[in-house]
Amino acid sequence: MLTTFETKSNRVKGLSFHSKRPWILASLHSGVIQLWDYRMGTLIDKFDEHEGPVRGVHFHNSQPLFVSGGDDYKIKIWNYKTCRCLFTLLGHLDYIRSVHFHHEHPWIVSASDDQTIRVWNWQSRTCISILTGHNHYVMCASFHLKEDLIVSASLDQTVRVWDISALKKKTASPGDDMLRLSQMNTDLFSGVDAVIKYVLEGHDRGVNWAAFHPNLSLIVSGADDWQVKLWRMNDTKAWEVDTLRGHMNNVSCVMFHANQDIIVSNSEDKSIRVWDATKRTGIQTFRREHDRFWILAAHPEMNLLAAGHDSGMIVFKLERERPAFAVSGDSLFYTKNRFLRFYEFSSQKDSQVIPIRRPGSTSLNQSPRTLSYSPSENAVLICSNTDGGSYELYVIPKDNISRGDSVPDAKRGNGGSAVFVARNRFAVLDRSSNQVLVKNLKNEVVKKGLLPIPTDAIFYAGTGNLLCRTDDRVYIFDLQQRLVLGDLETPFIKYTIWSNDMEYVALLGKHAIIIASKKLVHQCTLHETIRVKSGAWDENGVLIYTTLNHIKYCLPNGDSGIIRTHDVPIYITKVTGNSIFCLDRDGKNKIIIIDATEYMFKLSLLKKRYEHVMSMIRNSQLCGQSMIAYLQQKGFPEVALHFVRDEKIRFNLALESGNIQIAVASAKEIDEKDHWYRLGVEALRQGNTGIMEYAYQRTKNFERLSFLYLITGNMDKLTKMLKIAEVKNDIMGQFHNALYLGDVHERLKILENAGHLSLTYLTASVHGLEDVVERLAGDFEENAPSLPEGKHPSLLIPPSPVMCGGDWPLLRVMRGIFEGGLDAAGKGGEEEEDGADGNWGEEMDMADVNGLENGDVATILKDGEVGEEEDEEEVGWDLEDLELPPEIETPRASSNTCTSLFVTPSPGMPISQIWIQKSSLAGEHAAAGNFDTAMRLLNRQLGIHNFAPLKSLFIDLHTGSYSYLRAFSSMPVLSLAIERGWSESNNPNARGPPVLVCNFSELEERLKNGYRATTAGKLAEALRLFTGILHKIPLIVVESRREVDEVKELIIIVKEYVLGLRMELKRREMNNDSVRQQELAAYFTHLNLQLAHQRLALISAMNVCFKAKNLATAGNFARRLLESNPANENHAKIARQVLQASERNNTDASQLNYDYRNPFVVCGATYFPIYKGQKYTTCPYCSSRFVPAQEGKLCSVCDLAVVSADTSGLLSSPSQVRR
Amino acid sequence: MATAASAGPDHLFNLRNYFYLGAYQAAINCSDSLPSLSPEESVEKDCLVFRSYIALGSYALVINEIDDAAATPLQAVKMLALYLSSPGNKETVISSLKEWLADPAIGNNPILKLIAGTIFMHEKDYIEALKHTNAGGTMELHALNIQIFLQMNRSDYAEKQLRIMQQADEDHTLTQLANAWLDLAVGGSKIQEAYLIFQDFSEKYQTTGLILNGKAVCCMHMGNFDEAETLLLEALNKASCFSKLVIPSLVDLLP
């Protein structure tokens, strides 16, 4: 039993769930009806109008109503929105035991100790039927959900089923009068419209409760004979099916479970019992110490039950509804209905993987609790509470094409919790000994470890680590080091969720979320009033979590907020961007799209990505007071400024962020004294005298203004202030200003005008203005005030300020943080990039250096032994030579004795040798590093004699076929051979041929580039490319015969181009020999080229011949050009003109060695035509033809082979050999 | 040892792991913050730290720091530093090494044997190396044996050694590493296992050049050159001086 909520109160006699809201009504023996929110755990309302116990209470399923019935014989209808009793139905003559609404008609059925059952219409507020027949208290009565039936239970030991279809017909008839009439009839002849259908006898004592099955024709009843009875009915009769014995006292309430095949009953024996409805056996019993149970209620839609007892009530469910799941990358594994299922987030594909073992249905809540998945081994660990905690290990077959229904072999074991700690290791907690057993996939114990703190559950915490939970703390334990890596005091933790980078972990408790680093350093704690259900980290390190009814976010600094609400609990499995993947309680995968703007905005602020913040401000509707308040609170008033339109708030924010310009603008808009004053204060703080002056002027604060002018040394304005004060008749102001100005005469004038004659006199005498003194002395006569002795008066003139005019050095206010931050961020980014560039450059260089070094290493390795010998020889020249031998011998002797059993194995065959033995392909020999055999092979097969062009390729092949592994520190590196055609099904130790750095497709690519270069007229480049191809082909290795033919074809194509390009280049070099130029151009047109290239050759030949006045030959080229249908209209035009010219004058100015009517090939060396029938020799490799004189010379086309050498032919595929 | 319930915490675990996985600087750094150690542990710690310095190429530091009064294992480490620091030292080092190995009092010291194996391996005198290391005794010696056998192209012998290591402690870092070396050497389907081992390491510990290189080698053997290139570039970024020794300039050789 999983208790959701519990209350303490007086005895609870009636209970009812609200169908939509998380509310439950409890009617108490004290007469109070309580309305609870069981999710929040709060008492919403109390209804206290009944006198004496309230035994029945029921929510209406759609209206904001509920009904209650009590020992005051009253049925009260309440509106819970207005918290008022709407009206009272009177009629029963004794205690009312139960009240129930009809689910669609406006009816209430009530059962009473007056031995009657009454049906009321709560709209007309009248009793529409009285069902009599029971001859003792009627303990309960309720409507059938679908049929027109009522079931009732009575202390007369019977259960009765009543047919109320007549009542339904009657109320269905229209007309108010008719209705009233019939109701009168009902009152008079009660029982006519409700007839007893069945009387079920069988209980030996009074029956306390009876209830219909929601779908089947079944009734269950509980009675004071301590028994629960199951009844079945059909259209004509009803009979007893079975009796469920087990309760040790009166059964007070019993009901069918809505979704499962079980019966739930409770009793005065202080227990709730759960029965299997088909097997009719007890499944589980929950007991309370002191409280007798009185009532049960089931939620109409959810899997919730409630039970009322002597001192309160409990809301509970029988089974967990959280599907066990595990997320790994793009895949989710979860259990549903005894199947392991697989869901792919990216494709949203959901499929059943394997069936899992069904636990014996002897007890409830045995479904899998947790799931742990090892992706590389494709293994799943399923933990459940069966047998006090056990796990099952399934290895999912690779081809999980629905392998039917047979449960695959599972390895089982007992243990509190089990979780994968490495690819092929899982840890099992043995609670009794507080040990962790590490097992392999064969379920064998590999290692045992004692945990330092008593632990009741373990969770994954990175490879080899466990997060262990105790009641009040969690700690991370390293299984290998046997060390506690970190611990943290927490409330009881239920789930742990690691962030994607494994840096942070969210610990979910019932009402708290704690985020800690991977070493369990506390980051923040969130408290939730509603239960926390699940969570997942998004890509940006924001934790998205769910409570029972909210989806919320939590930023790394602990700021949290609600994203949205939801009605039914969901379990988040993954968050990507705006999508939340979750499982609901039915095990269905859902995707919820959320608006991530708010938390992304806050995150950007937090991470100081101001650029992002700015773009979000510009592009989204992120306004609202809460956001402004947040920004202000977080110290970003300058950001908040961007949101606000209201001038007063704007002004405040501007002041707070020190943005004086905006503040001035706002102040102008507002134009209130207070704001000007505050602006002045801020301006003073910043030292912005201009604005200070402006603000003081606006507030007419002349004293400050004067002082400001004084300290800024603005004497003109100070004089002006003096005038203003005079005009305003402000004597004090005048005097001040005069004092500031150091103007004694003015002061005297002011003092005299104000009547302060003695002061005037003194001032004058102090400053030595004798005329005034004398003038006044007369007035004073004897009473002239005397000056203090011993003082030397001096005129007080304020010092002139250091800075005159303009602003003072301005205070560096926060203005930078945002704008400046933006700049800095931008700059920072650039700098980083620059830095990165620098690094890249450097390291690329180093890569080259490495390459060289490795090349060296390789060669050293290859002829290592030679090197060794040389070393030893050098040693031989050393002076220490004499001392050495005895030293060598001694250890040998000792080691011989101690290793007498050990025979050093002879070195095995290096892979290069294996490769050589297996292969007769030159490329593979080169890759193996056996350059001499490779060369010999090439010589034999293709007659190649010049290996210089192949050298770099040889080295590349050799380097590319090895990888180097640093195994143990300070050791020589291990060189490992890379084999071609790897697949995971290859057998180990079966050596494949070496991998080769060049392949055929690459050559095809080069060929295309060569064509392109030719078209573009970059002949030298094209020649380089084509020659390169020709040089690579001898070492190429292909798989099939077909490819060999392609290689051979390629040779022919390429050699034509090489020959052609060489000729063309030679022609261009020549300047004086026009005849030879024409000949070469003409021969070029006869090579086997791509059509486009042939056209180019024809055009150039045509031009050359035309220019040399060989019109007949040129005409021939023009004709051929036209025959090839040139796409370029310009070329065609020229060709036509040339043709016309040649037809007019079909002669040649000079004789060429060129007869286009006679087929010929061109000699590769001399570039003379070899006409059909003439003698020639060929290159064994590229098959270029040569005049016989070239025999035995190096082929000038391919630059590799010797012309007319005796060879066996190109060998480039193992398939050729196998033949 | 295999199924024995564990004893107290192993203080040198991290240090050793860092060293084996090629995180030499981390090994040196973490040695400062160790709790009080027993004399044996302390010598082992010093050995590991100095060997880390050697691996980083700071031979002079090691040679200067270790004086003649230091314990045998440290002297052995110094010898390795001398050997590697310049080719001119080789002769003297080898001669004194042989002298020491002959001394029954210290000849059986595992570190000395390990260093001997290392030096003879550099000399390509595998037979001499095996003479001192074949008896094994420590995980490091076994791992060294495996490497020698692999160098000799005798993966069958290497496998036997690996089995011994697995029996001793299957989850030991060296066992796992040696397993990966062997897997790579025999090839075929084993390559994947090697990859998984390196993958495990990179998830469990900070990635080092050694791990990245191992992964890259696996990728290359599996024909996955693009991934290998990324890994190698990452390794280059990570530990430039280390990878200089290891990584071939594959980048321009890639097909």
PDB file of C-alpha atoms in Angstrom, chain A residues 802-939:
ATOM      1  CA  VAL A 802      40.871  72.526 -10.539  1.00  0.00           C
ATOM      2  CA  MET A 803      38.384  71.695 -13.220  1.00  0.00           C
ATOM      3  CA  CYS A 804      36.442  74.534 -14.681  1.00  0.00           C
ATOM      4  CA  GLY A 805      33.355  73.877 -16.700  1.00  0.00           C
ATOM      5  CA  GLY A 806      32.387  70.522 -18.202  1.00  0.00           C
ATOM      6  CA  ASP A 807      31.868  67.330 -16.298  1.00  0.00           C
ATOM      7  CA  TRP A 808      34.006  66.008 -13.600  1.00  0.00           C
ATOM      8  CA  PRO A 809      35.760  62.769 -14.229  1.00  0.00           C
ATOM      9  CA  LEU A 810      32.718  60.558 -14.499  1.00  0.00           C
ATOM     10  CA  LEU A 811      32.177  57.730 -12.119  1.00  0.00           C
ATOM     11  CA  ARG A 812      32.612  54.416 -13.824  1.00  0.00           C
ATOM     12  CA  VAL A 813      29.080  53.283 -13.387  1.00  0.00           C
ATOM     13  CA  MET A 814      27.595  49.925 -14.212  1.00  0.00           C
ATOM     14  CA  ARG A 815      26.822  51.079 -17.703  1.00  0.00           C
ATOM     15  CA  GLY A 816      29.429  48.643 -18.900  1.00  0.00           C
ATOM     16  CA  ILE A 817      27.928  45.489 -17.575  1.00  0.00           C
ATOM     17  CA  PHE A 818      25.435  45.055 -20.316  1.00  0.00           C
ATOM     18  CA  GLU A 819      26.666  46.946 -23.335  1.00  0.00           C
ATOM     19  CA  GLY A 820      30.225  46.561 -22.286  1.00  0.00           C
ATOM     20  CA  GLY A 821      29.597  42.953 -21.529  1.00  0.00           C
ATOM     21  CA  LEU A 822      28.263  42.573 -24.978  1.00  0.00           C
ATOM     22  CA  ASP A 823      31.349  44.051 -26.490  1.00  0.00           C
ATOM     23  CA  ALA A 824      33.603  42.084 -24.280  1.00  0.00           C
ATOM     24  CA  ALA A 825      31.761  38.905 -25.088  1.00  0.00           C
ATOM     25  CA  GLY A 826      32.118  39.619 -28.749  1.00  0.00           C
ATOM     26  CA  LYS A 827      35.766  40.408 -28.418  1.00  0.00           C
ATOM     27  CA  GLY A 828      36.370  37.473 -26.182  1.00  0.00           C
ATOM     28  CA  GLY A 829      34.861  35.211 -28.748  1.00  0.00           C
ATOM     29  CA  GLU A 830      37.073  36.573 -31.430  1.00  0.00           C
ATOM     30  CA  GLU A 831      40.129  36.331 -29.319  1.00  0.00           C
ATOM     31  CA  GLU A 832      39.378  32.785 -28.517  1.00  0.00           C
ATOM     32  CA  GLU A 833      38.981  32.023 -32.122  1.00  0.00           C
ATOM     33  CA  ASP A 834      42.225  33.692 -32.895  1.00  0.00           C
ATOM     34  CA  GLY A 835      43.880  31.759 -30.168  1.00  0.00           C
ATOM     35  CA  ALA A 836      42.418  28.598 -31.517  1.00  0.00           C
ATOM     36  CA  ASP A 837      43.738  29.412 -34.933  1.00  0.00           C
ATOM     37  CA  GLY A 838      47.152  29.895 -33.515  1.00  0.00           C
ATOM     38  CA  ASN A 839      47.044  26.583 -31.797  1.00  0.00           C
ATOM     39  CA  TRP A 840      45.791  24.822 -34.824  1.00  0.00           C
ATOM     40  CA  GLY A 841      48.516  26.229 -36.928  1.00  0.00           C
ATOM     41  CA  GLU A 842      51.150  25.184 -34.491  1.00  0.00           C
ATOM     42  CA  GLU A 843      49.807  21.796 -33.925  1.00  0.00           C
ATOM     43  CA  MET A 844      49.381  21.069 -37.530  1.00  0.00           C
ATOM     44  CA  ASP A 845      53.047  21.739 -37.832  1.00  0.00           C
ATOM     45  CA  MET A 846      53.730  19.383 -35.047  1.00  0.00           C
ATOM     46  CA  ALA A 847      51.632  16.756 -36.710  1.00  0.00           C
ATOM     47  CA  ASP A 848      53.983  16.981 -39.616  1.00  0.00           C
ATOM     48  CA  VAL A 849      56.963  16.665 -37.373  1.00  0.00           C
ATOM     49  CA  ASN A 850      55.350  13.665 -35.783  1.00  0.00           C
ATOM     50  CA  GLY A 851      54.868  12.136 -39.122  1.00  0.00           C
ATOM     51  CA  LEU A 852      58.518  12.410 -39.854  1.00  0.00           C
ATOM     52  CA  GLU A 853      59.468  11.029 -36.530  1.00  0.00           C
ATOM     53  CA  ASN A 854      57.159   8.154 -36.902  1.00  0.00           C
ATOM     54  CA  GLY A 855      58.465   7.476 -40.282  1.00  0.00           C
ATOM     55  CA  ASP A 856      61.854   7.316 -38.711  1.00  0.00           C
ATOM     56  CA  VAL A 857      60.618   5.085 -35.968  1.00  0.00           C
ATOM     57  CA  ALA A 858      59.164   2.790 -38.532  1.00  0.00           C
ATOM     58  CA  THR A 859      62.378   2.521 -40.424  1.00  0.00           C
ATOM     59  CA  ILE A 860      64.300   1.990 -37.236  1.00  0.00           C
ATOM     60  CA  LEU A 861      61.920  -0.758 -36.301  1.00  0.00           C
ATOM     61  CA  LYS A 862      62.266  -2.307 -39.683  1.00  0.00           C
ATOM     62  CA  ASP A 863      65.977  -2.602 -39.685  1.00  0.00           C
ATOM     63  CA  GLY A 864      66.278  -2.538 -35.955  1.00  0.00           C
ATOM     64  CA  GLU A 865      68.437  -5.535 -35.720  1.00  0.00           C
ATOM     65  CA  VAL A 866      71.001  -4.110 -38.013  1.00  0.00           C
ATOM     66  CA  GLY A 867      71.120  -1.089 -35.791  1.00  0.00           C
ATOM     67  CA  GLU A 868      71.606  -3.202 -32.726  1.00  0.00           C
ATOM     68  CA  GLU A 869      74.517  -4.959 -34.191  1.00  0.00           C
ATOM     69  CA  GLU A 870      76.096  -1.736 -35.121  1.00  0.00           C
ATOM     70  CA  ASP A 871      75.668  -0.529 -31.609  1.00  0.00           C
ATOM     71  CA  GLU A 872      77.374  -3.503 -30.230  1.00  0.00           C
ATOM     72  CA  GLU A 873      80.186  -3.061 -32.611  1.00  0.00           C
ATOM     73  CA  GLU A 874      80.609   0.447 -31.425  1.00  0.00           C
ATOM     74  CA  VAL A 875      80.692  -0.860 -27.914  1.00  0.00           C
ATOM     75  CA  GLY A 876      83.470  -3.032 -29.003  1.00  0.00           C
ATOM     76  CA  TRP A 877      85.520   0.070 -29.543  1.00  0.00           C
ATOM     77  CA  ASP A 878      84.805   1.316 -26.093  1.00  0.00           C
ATOM     78  CA  LEU A 879      87.425   1.380 -23.370  1.00  0.00           C
ATOM     79  CA  GLU A 880      85.147  -0.303 -20.870  1.00  0.00           C
ATOM     80  CA  ASP A 881      85.100  -3.292 -23.102  1.00  0.00           C
ATOM     81  CA  LEU A 882      87.359  -5.196 -20.769  1.00  0.00           C
ATOM     82  CA  GLU A 883      85.219  -4.799 -17.717  1.00  0.00           C
ATOM     83  CA  LEU A 884      81.968  -5.558 -19.441  1.00  0.00           C
ATOM     84  CA  PRO A 885      82.013  -9.280 -20.136  1.00  0.00           C
ATOM     85  CA  PRO A 886      82.142 -10.479 -16.526  1.00  0.00           C
ATOM     86  CA  GLU A 887      79.290  -8.128 -15.625  1.00  0.00           C
ATOM     87  CA  ILE A 888      77.195  -9.512 -18.369  1.00  0.00           C
ATOM     88  CA  GLU A 889      77.840 -13.023 -17.403  1.00  0.00           C
ATOM     89  CA  THR A 890      76.961 -12.799 -13.770  1.00  0.00           C
ATOM     90  CA  PRO A 891      73.359 -11.707 -14.195  1.00  0.00           C
ATOM     91  CA  ARG A 892      72.952 -14.264 -16.883  1.00  0.00           C
ATOM     92  CA  ALA A 893      74.020 -16.959 -14.533  1.00  0.00           C
ATOM     93  CA  SER A 894      71.697 -15.795 -11.796  1.00  0.00           C
ATOM     94  CA  SER A 895      68.778 -15.323 -14.094  1.00  0.00           C
ATOM     95  CA  ASN A 896      69.376 -18.697 -15.583  1.00  0.00           C
ATOM     96  CA  THR A 897      69.019 -20.278 -12.207  1.00  0.00           C
ATOM     97  CA  CYS A 898      65.882 -18.459 -11.204  1.00  0.00           C
ATOM     98  CA  THR A 899      64.166 -18.902 -14.537  1.00  0.00           C
ATOM     99  CA  SER A 900      65.146 -22.452 -15.094  1.00  0.00           C
ATOM    100  CA  LEU A 901      61.506 -23.335 -15.622  1.00  0.00           C
ATOM    101  CA  PHE A 902      60.862 -20.554 -17.985  1.00  0.00           C
ATOM    102  CA  VAL A 903      61.744 -20.934 -21.600  1.00  0.00           C
ATOM    103  CA  THR A 904      61.709 -17.737 -23.486  1.00  0.00           C
ATOM    104  CA  PRO A 905      59.456 -18.088 -26.499  1.00  0.00           C
ATOM    105  CA  SER A 906      60.942 -17.463 -29.863  1.00  0.00           C
ATOM    106  CA  PRO A 907      59.640 -14.338 -31.506  1.00  0.00           C
ATOM    107  CA  GLY A 908      56.552 -14.864 -33.596  1.00  0.00           C
ATOM    108  CA  MET A 909      56.093 -13.938 -37.174  1.00  0.00           C
ATOM    109  CA  PRO A 910      55.559 -10.230 -37.666  1.00  0.00           C
ATOM    110  CA  ILE A 911      52.467  -9.373 -39.551  1.00  0.00           C
ATOM    111  CA  SER A 912      54.391  -7.783 -42.365  1.00  0.00           C
ATOM    112  CA  GLN A 913      55.807 -11.183 -43.127  1.00  0.00           C
ATOM    113  CA  ILE A 914      52.337 -12.722 -43.088  1.00  0.00           C
ATOM    114  CA  TRP A 915      51.195 -10.109 -45.529  1.00  0.00           C
ATOM    115  CA  ILE A 916      54.086 -10.757 -47.838  1.00  0.00           C
ATOM    116  CA  GLN A 917      53.592 -14.460 -47.790  1.00  0.00           C
ATOM    117  CA  LYS A 918      49.954 -14.216 -48.588  1.00  0.00           C
ATOM    118  CA  SER A 919      50.189 -11.675 -51.314  1.00  0.00           C
ATOM    119  CA  SER A 920      51.766 -11.126 -54.656  1.00  0.00           C
ATOM    120  CA  LEU A 921      50.406  -7.626 -54.995  1.00  0.00           C
ATOM    121  CA  ALA A 922      53.030  -4.944 -55.058  1.00  0.00           C
ATOM    122  CA  GLY A 923      50.868  -2.516 -53.091  1.00  0.00           C
ATOM    123  CA  GLU A 924      50.578  -4.885 -50.174  1.00  0.00           C
ATOM    124  CA  HIS A 925      54.257  -5.589 -50.148  1.00  0.00           C
ATOM    125  CA  ALA A 926      54.964  -1.917 -50.039  1.00  0.00           C
ATOM    126  CA  ALA A 927      52.501  -1.533 -47.181  1.00  0.00           C
ATOM    127  CA  ALA A 928      54.259  -4.319 -45.329  1.00  0.00           C
ATOM    128  CA  GLY A 929      57.461  -2.324 -45.642  1.00  0.00           C
ATOM    129  CA  ASN A 930      59.113  -4.853 -47.892  1.00  0.00           C
ATOM    130  CA  PHE A 931      60.074  -2.420 -50.542  1.00  0.00           C
ATOM    131  CA  ASP A 932      62.542  -4.679 -52.293  1.00  0.00           C
ATOM    132  CA  THR A 933      60.045  -7.452 -52.938  1.00  0.00           C
ATOM    133  CA  ALA A 934      57.481  -4.876 -53.937  1.00  0.00           C
ATOM    134  CA  MET A 935      59.926  -3.470 -56.447  1.00  0.00           C
ATOM    135  CA  ARG A 936      60.801  -6.887 -57.706  1.00  0.00           C
ATOM    136  CA  LEU A 937      57.125  -7.686 -58.198  1.00  0.00           C
ATOM    137  CA  LEU A 938      56.544  -4.496 -60.099  1.00  0.00           C
ATOM    138  CA  ASN A 939      59.521  -5.165 -62.239  1.00  0.00           C
TER     139      ASN A 939
END
